[in-house]
Amino acid sequence: MPAVIVAPPRPAAFAALAATRPAPAGAAFLRAGAHARRLLLLKALLVRVRRRRAEVAPETLRGFEAAWRLLERTERVAPAVVRAVLDYPITGSWLAIALTEPAGPDLDRHLTRFELVAVTAALRAGQPLDLVVQAPTGVLSFPGVGSAHVAPGPVHVTSRSRVVRLHTGSAPPVLVRPTGSGAGPGWHGLRPLPGGTTRLEDLDPYRVPPGGVGSPARIAAERSDTDHAAWAGRWRAGRALLRVTDPARGVEVERTVGALVPLVPQGPRALGATLAAAPGAVLMTPSADAADMAETLVHELHHSKLSTLHELVPLYRPDEDGVRSTLYRVGWRPDERPVAGVFQGAYAHLALADLWRRAADARGVPRAWSERSAQQFDHVHDQVGEALTTLLESDELTNEGREFARRMRQIHASLSTGHGVRG
């Protein structure tokens, strides 16, 4: 597969990203950059497997090479389909784990996932299949489609007329379709959320890292504990509130969030998280109401945007080996944060301040939302200003990071006068 080179963002796109406002040029730059990185990491995994083939189990190596050939064949006839499967957020989570896993049985297990990535792309492209894949844990997870529970071991996979059949011994075959619908013992398809292409991702074993995410650890909710109707209702209500408050942000959320990953509840309000390796995935506990859902989506989406931008255009210098970064106080957390945490928090809270300013002034929004937004804006606006001063006084930013922070400060200042809520 060809490499993708991403040019630096144009000044207008860079400025739009710093402003936290949705902009086609900025979104296109982030999408292209995330895809380029995904291809780079996939190629790195291929190089590792081929250079260290003696450390990989023979059947795993054969399956990996066969999957690579299948993916290349599929890309020749349906490049957009392959790109969509590779860019699915949870594919990035899998790659990050596989690339850092030491050689041994666990790495072999992670490598078998690549067979299912290739099969998913072929399924969506309508390509014929006749191959054997490995299911070492008894779960075959097709990214963005669903999962099948089968007997651990080899599974014969065939396809015809855009339907994949999973054959395991004498059991009836499991049928899988590109939409996630299927039939047969052990099949569970991902369920879409209303009004777009976002999936409620409560199946994929790579949706949350081992041990959870954050501190205290936030753990993935199981399918059996996930109320799809409740999540769909919260999603619909949150999107509706965004559309009436800030239509551009509503569209951005709908187009950018590809997977919403339910976490085990930890209190009455939503706790969210993102993974740098999985842009487009928002991990969260159930929201309390529409405003809670809308705020969490905007907050976490901007963490994801800044992480992707930093990988393409470094905004601050990496830690020196063995030297702890300087820690700084921020208004929204009791603990001190490294420069990366200050930058991330300032960016996500600036986006919320922009949203709240619009909600406080917009016509047609619920009165309770308008009043709450005005209070939240006053509280957070000052905190963001203090964090931006901290960033601009730090010597840990790159030239690009300093320019980005300056532009953030301009937007922050405009919000205090009301000029930043236009457009």
Short mmCIF file of C-alpha atoms in Angstrom, two decimals:
data_model
loop_
_atom_site.label_atom_id
_atom_site.label_comp_id
_atom_site.label_asym_id
_atom_site.label_seq_id
_atom_site.Cartn_x
_atom_site.Cartn_y
_atom_site.Cartn_z
CA MET A 1 0.00 0.00 0.00
CA PRO A 2 1.37 3.43 -0.89
CA ALA A 3 2.61 5.81 1.78
CA VAL A 4 0.72 9.04 2.36
CA ILE A 5 2.66 12.25 2.90
CA VAL A 6 0.82 15.06 4.68
CA ALA A 7 1.91 18.64 3.99
CA PRO A 8 1.94 21.10 6.91
CA PRO A 9 -1.43 22.75 7.50
CA ARG A 10 -2.09 25.98 5.70
CA PRO A 11 -2.24 29.07 7.95
CA ALA A 12 -6.03 29.29 7.65
CA ALA A 13 -6.47 25.65 8.69
CA PHE A 14 -3.99 26.06 11.57
CA ALA A 15 -5.85 29.16 12.76
CA ALA A 16 -9.23 27.43 12.53
CA LEU A 17 -7.95 24.51 14.59
CA ALA A 18 -6.56 26.88 17.23
CA ALA A 19 -9.94 28.59 17.39
CA THR A 20 -11.56 25.18 18.09
CA ARG A 21 -14.12 26.03 15.42
CA PRO A 22 -15.17 23.38 12.88
CA ALA A 23 -13.54 24.11 9.52
CA PRO A 24 -13.31 21.92 6.38
CA ALA A 25 -9.61 22.64 5.84
CA GLY A 26 -8.67 21.77 9.40
CA ALA A 27 -10.79 18.61 9.40
CA ALA A 28 -9.30 17.47 6.09
CA PHE A 29 -5.77 18.01 7.41
CA LEU A 30 -6.45 15.95 10.54
CA ARG A 31 -8.12 13.14 8.57
CA ALA A 32 -5.25 12.91 6.10
CA GLY A 33 -2.71 13.01 8.90
CA ALA A 34 -4.43 10.33 10.96
CA HIS A 35 -4.66 8.09 7.90
CA ALA A 36 -0.99 8.62 7.06
CA ARG A 37 -0.02 7.67 10.59
CA ARG A 38 -2.26 4.61 10.49
CA LEU A 39 -0.51 3.40 7.31
CA LEU A 40 2.90 4.11 8.83
CA LEU A 41 2.11 2.06 11.93
CA LEU A 42 0.70 -0.79 9.86
CA LYS A 43 3.85 -0.84 7.74
CA ALA A 44 5.95 -0.82 10.94
CA LEU A 45 4.06 -3.89 12.15
CA LEU A 46 4.68 -5.65 8.83
CA VAL A 47 8.40 -4.86 9.00
CA ARG A 48 8.58 -6.12 12.57
CA VAL A 49 6.85 -9.39 11.70
CA ARG A 50 9.04 -10.04 8.68
CA ARG A 51 12.29 -9.15 10.41
CA ARG A 52 11.48 -11.21 13.49
CA ARG A 53 9.61 -14.02 11.77
CA ALA A 54 11.48 -16.64 13.78
CA GLU A 55 9.75 -15.28 16.91
CA VAL A 56 6.25 -15.63 15.44
CA ALA A 57 4.36 -18.93 15.47
CA PRO A 58 4.32 -20.45 11.94
CA GLU A 59 0.52 -20.53 11.62
CA THR A 60 0.32 -16.91 12.84
CA LEU A 61 2.94 -15.84 10.32
CA ARG A 62 1.11 -17.59 7.48
CA GLY A 63 -2.17 -15.96 8.46
CA PHE A 64 -0.59 -12.52 8.70
CA GLU A 65 1.03 -12.78 5.27
CA ALA A 66 -2.19 -14.08 3.71
CA ALA A 67 -4.13 -11.21 5.27
CA TRP A 68 -1.64 -8.68 3.86
CA ARG A 69 -2.08 -10.10 0.37
CA LEU A 70 -5.86 -10.06 0.76
CA LEU A 71 -5.81 -6.43 1.88
CA GLU A 72 -3.66 -5.43 -1.08
CA ARG A 73 -6.01 -7.20 -3.52
CA THR A 74 -9.02 -5.52 -1.96
CA GLU A 75 -7.38 -2.10 -2.07
CA ARG A 76 -6.80 -2.40 -5.80
CA VAL A 77 -10.55 -2.66 -6.41
CA ALA A 78 -11.95 -0.68 -3.45
CA PRO A 79 -9.38 1.71 -1.94
CA ALA A 80 -12.00 3.80 -0.14
CA VAL A 81 -13.35 0.70 1.60
CA VAL A 82 -9.90 -0.35 2.79
CA ARG A 83 -9.21 3.15 4.03
CA ALA A 84 -12.44 3.18 6.03
CA VAL A 85 -11.60 -0.13 7.73
CA LEU A 86 -8.02 0.91 8.50
CA ASP A 87 -9.20 4.29 9.81
CA TYR A 88 -11.86 2.81 12.09
CA PRO A 89 -10.82 4.12 15.52
CA ILE A 90 -10.42 0.74 17.21
CA THR A 91 -8.04 -0.44 14.47
CA GLY A 92 -5.64 2.17 15.85
CA SER A 93 -6.02 0.83 19.40
CA TRP A 94 -5.16 -2.67 18.17
CA LEU A 95 -2.10 -1.42 16.27
CA ALA A 96 -0.77 0.45 19.30
CA ILE A 97 -1.00 -2.68 21.46
CA ALA A 98 0.44 -5.03 18.83
CA LEU A 99 3.42 -2.78 18.14
CA THR A 100 4.44 -2.64 21.80
CA GLU A 101 3.77 -6.28 22.76
CA PRO A 102 6.93 -8.36 23.33
CA ALA A 103 7.38 -11.48 21.21
CA GLY A 104 5.47 -14.48 22.49
CA PRO A 105 1.96 -15.96 22.65
CA ASP A 106 0.32 -12.59 23.40
CA LEU A 107 1.86 -11.00 20.31
CA ASP A 108 0.74 -13.97 18.20
CA ARG A 109 -2.78 -13.45 19.53
CA HIS A 110 -2.71 -9.77 18.62
CA LEU A 111 -1.38 -10.51 15.13
CA THR A 112 -4.36 -12.75 14.34
CA ARG A 113 -6.54 -9.63 14.52
CA PHE A 114 -5.02 -8.46 11.23
CA GLU A 115 -6.72 -11.38 9.49
CA LEU A 116 -10.08 -9.98 10.58
CA VAL A 117 -9.16 -6.46 9.43
CA ALA A 118 -8.47 -7.84 5.95
CA VAL A 119 -11.60 -10.01 5.96
CA THR A 120 -13.74 -7.03 7.00
CA ALA A 121 -12.39 -4.94 4.12
CA ALA A 122 -13.02 -7.77 1.65
CA LEU A 123 -16.54 -8.28 3.04
CA ARG A 124 -17.41 -4.61 2.63
CA ALA A 125 -15.94 -4.56 -0.87
CA GLY A 126 -17.88 -7.66 -1.92
CA GLN A 127 -14.75 -9.69 -2.60
CA PRO A 128 -14.84 -13.51 -2.62
CA LEU A 129 -13.20 -15.25 0.33
CA ASP A 130 -12.00 -18.75 1.02
CA LEU A 131 -9.42 -18.90 3.79
CA VAL A 132 -8.77 -20.10 7.32
CA VAL A 133 -8.34 -17.60 10.17
CA GLN A 134 -7.35 -18.18 13.78
CA ALA A 135 -9.60 -17.56 16.79
CA PRO A 136 -7.21 -18.19 19.70
CA THR A 137 -9.58 -16.70 22.30
CA GLY A 138 -12.79 -17.96 20.71
CA VAL A 139 -13.81 -14.44 19.59
CA LEU A 140 -13.69 -13.17 16.02
CA SER A 141 -14.08 -9.41 16.08
CA PHE A 142 -14.68 -7.63 12.77
CA PRO A 143 -13.83 -3.93 13.20
CA GLY A 144 -16.89 -1.73 12.92
CA VAL A 145 -19.16 -4.71 12.15
CA GLY A 146 -19.48 -7.05 15.13
CA SER A 147 -18.16 -10.14 16.88
CA ALA A 148 -18.73 -13.88 16.75
CA HIS A 149 -18.12 -16.27 19.63
CA VAL A 150 -16.80 -19.55 18.25
CA ALA A 151 -14.82 -22.54 19.43
CA PRO A 152 -11.15 -21.51 19.90
CA GLY A 153 -8.97 -22.54 16.98
CA PRO A 154 -9.09 -22.31 13.19
CA VAL A 155 -12.23 -21.01 11.46
CA HIS A 156 -12.95 -21.52 7.76
CA VAL A 157 -14.17 -18.26 6.21
CA THR A 158 -15.99 -18.16 2.88
CA SER A 159 -18.03 -15.45 1.20
CA ARG A 160 -20.45 -15.04 -1.66
CA SER A 161 -22.87 -12.22 -2.51
CA ARG A 162 -21.54 -9.94 0.27
CA VAL A 163 -22.22 -12.47 3.00
CA VAL A 164 -19.38 -14.08 4.95
CA ARG A 165 -19.84 -17.55 6.37
CA LEU A 166 -17.85 -18.71 9.40
CA HIS A 167 -17.54 -22.50 9.51
CA THR A 168 -16.49 -24.19 12.76
CA GLY A 169 -16.73 -27.96 12.85
CA SER A 170 -20.24 -29.37 12.67
CA ALA A 171 -21.98 -26.25 14.00
CA PRO A 172 -24.19 -24.26 11.61
CA PRO A 173 -22.22 -21.50 9.88
CA VAL A 174 -22.36 -17.95 11.27
CA LEU A 175 -23.49 -15.44 8.63
CA VAL A 176 -22.01 -11.92 8.65
CA ARG A 177 -23.06 -8.95 6.49
CA PRO A 178 -21.28 -5.58 6.05
CA THR A 179 -24.00 -3.74 7.97
CA GLY A 180 -23.40 -5.82 11.09
CA SER A 181 -26.51 -7.90 10.66
CA GLY A 182 -25.96 -11.62 10.81
CA ALA A 183 -27.27 -14.93 11.96
CA GLY A 184 -26.07 -18.06 13.64
CA PRO A 185 -24.85 -19.06 17.08
CA GLY A 186 -22.67 -16.53 18.86
CA TRP A 187 -23.07 -13.58 16.48
CA HIS A 188 -23.49 -10.02 17.83
CA GLY A 189 -23.56 -7.06 15.46
CA LEU A 190 -22.61 -3.54 16.41
CA ARG A 191 -25.63 -1.32 16.85
CA PRO A 192 -25.76 2.06 15.10
CA LEU A 193 -26.69 5.25 16.87
CA PRO A 194 -29.48 7.28 15.25
CA GLY A 195 -28.91 9.83 12.54
CA GLY A 196 -25.49 8.95 11.16
CA THR A 197 -22.69 6.40 10.93
CA THR A 198 -21.59 6.36 14.59
CA ARG A 199 -21.58 2.92 16.20
CA LEU A 200 -22.14 2.10 19.84
CA GLU A 201 -18.92 0.14 20.25
CA ASP A 202 -19.56 -2.33 23.08
CA LEU A 203 -18.03 -5.46 21.54
CA ASP A 204 -14.49 -5.01 20.25
CA PRO A 205 -11.89 -6.41 22.68
CA TYR A 206 -9.55 -3.53 21.78
CA ARG A 207 -12.03 -0.74 22.49
CA VAL A 208 -10.41 0.02 25.87
CA PRO A 209 -6.77 -0.79 26.78
CA PRO A 210 -6.10 -3.63 29.22
CA GLY A 211 -6.59 -2.34 32.74
CA GLY A 212 -8.86 0.49 31.63
CA VAL A 213 -8.09 4.13 30.87
CA GLY A 214 -7.30 7.04 33.16
CA SER A 215 -6.92 7.20 36.93
CA PRO A 216 -8.95 5.86 38.57
CA ALA A 217 -9.27 3.33 35.79
CA ARG A 218 -12.38 3.51 33.64
CA ILE A 219 -13.45 0.09 32.43
CA ALA A 220 -15.35 -0.90 29.30
CA ALA A 221 -18.99 -1.78 29.87
CA GLU A 222 -20.00 -5.20 28.60
CA ARG A 223 -22.69 -5.68 25.94
CA SER A 224 -24.94 -7.38 28.49
CA ASP A 225 -24.80 -4.26 30.70
CA THR A 226 -25.29 -1.73 27.89
CA ASP A 227 -28.79 -0.34 27.34
CA HIS A 228 -28.72 0.54 23.65
CA ALA A 229 -32.07 2.33 23.73
CA ALA A 230 -30.89 4.58 26.58
CA TRP A 231 -27.62 5.38 24.82
CA ALA A 232 -29.45 6.07 21.56
CA GLY A 233 -31.80 8.43 23.39
CA ARG A 234 -28.95 10.32 25.05
CA TRP A 235 -27.08 10.53 21.75
CA ARG A 236 -30.14 11.84 19.92
CA ALA A 237 -30.85 14.41 22.64
CA GLY A 238 -27.24 15.58 22.79
CA ARG A 239 -27.05 15.97 19.01
CA ALA A 240 -30.33 17.89 18.95
CA LEU A 241 -29.05 20.28 21.62
CA LEU A 242 -25.83 20.86 19.70
CA ARG A 243 -27.72 21.48 16.46
CA VAL A 244 -29.88 24.20 18.00
CA THR A 245 -27.00 25.75 19.96
CA ASP A 246 -24.14 25.53 17.47
CA PRO A 247 -25.06 23.76 14.20
CA ALA A 248 -21.46 23.62 12.99
CA ARG A 249 -20.35 21.77 16.11
CA GLY A 250 -23.28 19.41 15.79
CA VAL A 251 -22.20 18.49 12.26
CA GLU A 252 -18.58 18.11 13.37
CA VAL A 253 -19.51 15.64 16.11
CA GLU A 254 -21.70 13.61 13.76
CA ARG A 255 -18.98 13.40 11.09
CA THR A 256 -16.00 12.84 13.37
CA VAL A 257 -17.14 10.49 16.12
CA GLY A 258 -17.11 7.04 14.54
CA ALA A 259 -17.36 5.00 17.74
CA LEU A 260 -18.97 5.77 21.08
CA VAL A 261 -17.57 3.37 23.67
CA PRO A 262 -19.67 2.86 26.84
CA LEU A 263 -17.74 2.73 30.10
CA VAL A 264 -18.89 1.40 33.45
CA PRO A 265 -20.77 4.20 35.28
CA GLN A 266 -18.83 6.16 37.90
CA GLY A 267 -21.24 8.71 39.29
CA PRO A 268 -24.22 10.73 38.07
CA ARG A 269 -22.42 12.74 35.37
CA ALA A 270 -20.51 11.57 32.32
CA LEU A 271 -16.80 10.89 32.53
CA GLY A 272 -15.14 10.84 29.12
CA ALA A 273 -11.82 9.79 27.67
CA THR A 274 -10.04 9.52 24.35
CA LEU A 275 -7.07 7.52 23.12
CA ALA A 276 -4.38 9.16 21.02
CA ALA A 277 -4.13 5.93 19.03
CA ALA A 278 -7.86 5.94 18.24
CA PRO A 279 -8.97 9.33 16.89
CA GLY A 280 -12.70 9.34 16.29
CA ALA A 281 -13.54 7.22 19.34
CA VAL A 282 -15.13 8.78 22.42
CA LEU A 283 -15.14 6.67 25.58
CA MET A 284 -17.66 7.74 28.20
CA THR A 285 -19.86 6.71 31.09
CA PRO A 286 -23.61 7.33 30.69
CA SER A 287 -24.55 11.01 30.57
CA ALA A 288 -27.03 12.58 32.97
CA ASP A 289 -28.93 14.53 30.32
CA ALA A 290 -28.67 16.09 26.86
CA ALA A 291 -26.38 18.90 28.04
CA ASP A 292 -24.05 16.43 29.74
CA MET A 293 -23.85 14.38 26.53
CA ALA A 294 -23.26 17.44 24.33
CA GLU A 295 -20.53 18.82 26.59
CA THR A 296 -18.74 15.49 26.89
CA LEU A 297 -18.74 14.94 23.13
CA VAL A 298 -17.33 18.41 22.42
CA HIS A 299 -14.76 18.15 25.22
CA GLU A 300 -13.46 14.72 24.21
CA LEU A 301 -13.53 15.48 20.48
CA HIS A 302 -11.11 18.35 21.09
CA HIS A 303 -8.76 16.17 23.09
CA SER A 304 -8.70 13.86 20.07
CA LYS A 305 -8.17 16.74 17.60
CA LEU A 306 -5.24 18.14 19.57
CA SER A 307 -3.61 14.72 19.98
CA THR A 308 -3.77 14.15 16.22
CA LEU A 309 -2.43 17.63 15.48
CA HIS A 310 0.46 17.20 17.92
CA GLU A 311 1.50 13.97 16.22
CA LEU A 312 1.66 15.82 12.89
CA VAL A 313 2.93 19.20 14.07
CA PRO A 314 4.61 18.89 17.51
CA LEU A 315 3.32 21.62 19.80
CA TYR A 316 5.61 20.94 22.76
CA ARG A 317 8.89 19.14 23.23
CA PRO A 318 8.96 15.52 24.42
CA ASP A 319 10.23 14.67 27.89
CA GLU A 320 13.96 14.18 28.19
CA ASP A 321 14.96 10.65 29.22
CA GLY A 322 15.06 10.40 32.96
CA VAL A 323 14.02 14.03 33.50
CA ARG A 324 10.55 14.74 34.83
CA SER A 325 8.62 17.49 33.11
CA THR A 326 7.78 20.68 34.93
CA LEU A 327 4.35 20.43 36.53
CA TYR A 328 1.83 23.26 36.52
CA ARG A 329 -1.35 24.15 38.38
CA VAL A 330 -4.62 24.34 36.41
CA GLY A 331 -8.03 25.46 37.57
CA TRP A 332 -10.01 22.41 36.53
CA ARG A 333 -7.97 19.75 38.38
CA PRO A 334 -6.60 19.42 41.91
CA ASP A 335 -3.34 17.78 40.78
CA GLU A 336 -0.46 19.44 38.94
CA ARG A 337 -0.19 18.72 35.23
CA PRO A 338 2.70 18.44 32.73
CA VAL A 339 2.70 20.81 29.77
CA ALA A 340 0.85 18.25 27.63
CA GLY A 341 -1.98 18.11 30.17
CA VAL A 342 -2.16 21.91 30.40
CA PHE A 343 -2.33 22.20 26.60
CA GLN A 344 -4.96 19.49 26.30
CA GLY A 345 -7.11 20.88 29.07
CA ALA A 346 -6.90 24.46 27.83
CA TYR A 347 -7.89 23.41 24.31
CA ALA A 348 -10.84 21.24 25.35
CA HIS A 349 -12.12 23.83 27.83
CA LEU A 350 -11.74 26.65 25.27
CA ALA A 351 -14.04 24.67 22.96
CA LEU A 352 -16.54 24.31 25.81
CA ALA A 353 -16.29 28.02 26.62
CA ASP A 354 -17.14 28.80 22.99
CA LEU A 355 -20.09 26.38 23.13
CA TRP A 356 -21.37 27.80 26.42
CA ARG A 357 -21.12 31.40 25.21
CA ARG A 358 -23.24 30.50 22.20
CA ALA A 359 -25.74 28.61 24.38
CA ALA A 360 -26.07 31.56 26.74
CA ASP A 361 -26.85 33.94 23.85
CA ALA A 362 -28.63 31.74 21.30
CA ARG A 363 -32.33 31.90 20.65
CA GLY A 364 -34.44 28.77 20.86
CA VAL A 365 -32.27 26.86 23.33
CA PRO A 366 -33.83 25.52 26.53
CA ARG A 367 -33.77 28.15 29.28
CA ALA A 368 -32.12 25.81 31.78
CA TRP A 369 -29.31 25.09 29.29
CA SER A 370 -28.83 28.81 28.62
CA GLU A 371 -28.62 29.68 32.32
CA ARG A 372 -26.31 26.79 33.12
CA SER A 373 -24.07 27.68 30.18
CA ALA A 374 -23.71 31.29 31.35
CA GLN A 375 -22.57 30.08 34.78
CA GLN A 376 -20.19 27.50 33.32
CA PHE A 377 -18.72 30.05 30.91
CA ASP A 378 -17.87 32.54 33.66
CA HIS A 379 -16.18 29.83 35.70
CA VAL A 380 -14.17 28.15 32.93
CA HIS A 381 -13.26 31.23 30.89
CA ASP A 382 -10.99 32.52 33.67
CA GLN A 383 -9.41 29.09 34.14
CA VAL A 384 -8.55 28.84 30.45
CA GLY A 385 -7.02 32.31 30.51
CA GLU A 386 -4.73 31.34 33.37
CA ALA A 387 -3.72 28.12 31.58
CA LEU A 388 -2.91 29.98 28.36
CA THR A 389 -0.69 32.38 30.31
CA THR A 390 1.09 29.38 31.80
CA LEU A 391 1.63 27.88 28.36
CA LEU A 392 2.95 31.08 26.82
CA GLU A 393 5.37 31.56 29.71
CA SER A 394 6.67 28.00 29.43
CA ASP A 395 9.88 27.19 27.57
CA GLU A 396 8.57 23.72 26.64
CA LEU A 397 6.52 24.77 23.59
CA THR A 398 7.77 24.49 20.04
CA ASN A 399 7.51 27.51 17.74
CA GLU A 400 4.34 26.01 16.28
CA GLY A 401 2.96 25.34 19.74
CA ARG A 402 3.61 28.91 20.82
CA GLU A 403 1.85 30.26 17.72
CA PHE A 404 -1.06 27.88 18.33
CA ALA A 405 -1.36 29.04 21.95
CA ARG A 406 -1.23 32.70 20.87
CA ARG A 407 -4.13 32.11 18.51
CA MET A 408 -6.03 30.32 21.26
CA ARG A 409 -5.52 33.38 23.46
CA GLN A 410 -6.94 35.63 20.75
CA ILE A 411 -10.07 33.49 20.59
CA HIS A 412 -10.26 33.41 24.37
CA ALA A 413 -10.13 37.21 24.50
CA SER A 414 -12.79 37.55 21.80
CA LEU A 415 -15.17 35.36 23.77
CA SER A 416 -15.07 37.77 26.70
CA THR A 417 -16.41 40.52 24.42
CA GLY A 418 -18.88 38.31 22.56
CA HIS A 419 -17.13 38.72 19.23
CA GLY A 420 -16.03 35.10 19.16
CA VAL A 421 -19.54 33.71 18.91
CA ARG A 422 -20.13 34.73 15.32
CA GLY A 423 -19.63 32.39 12.37
#
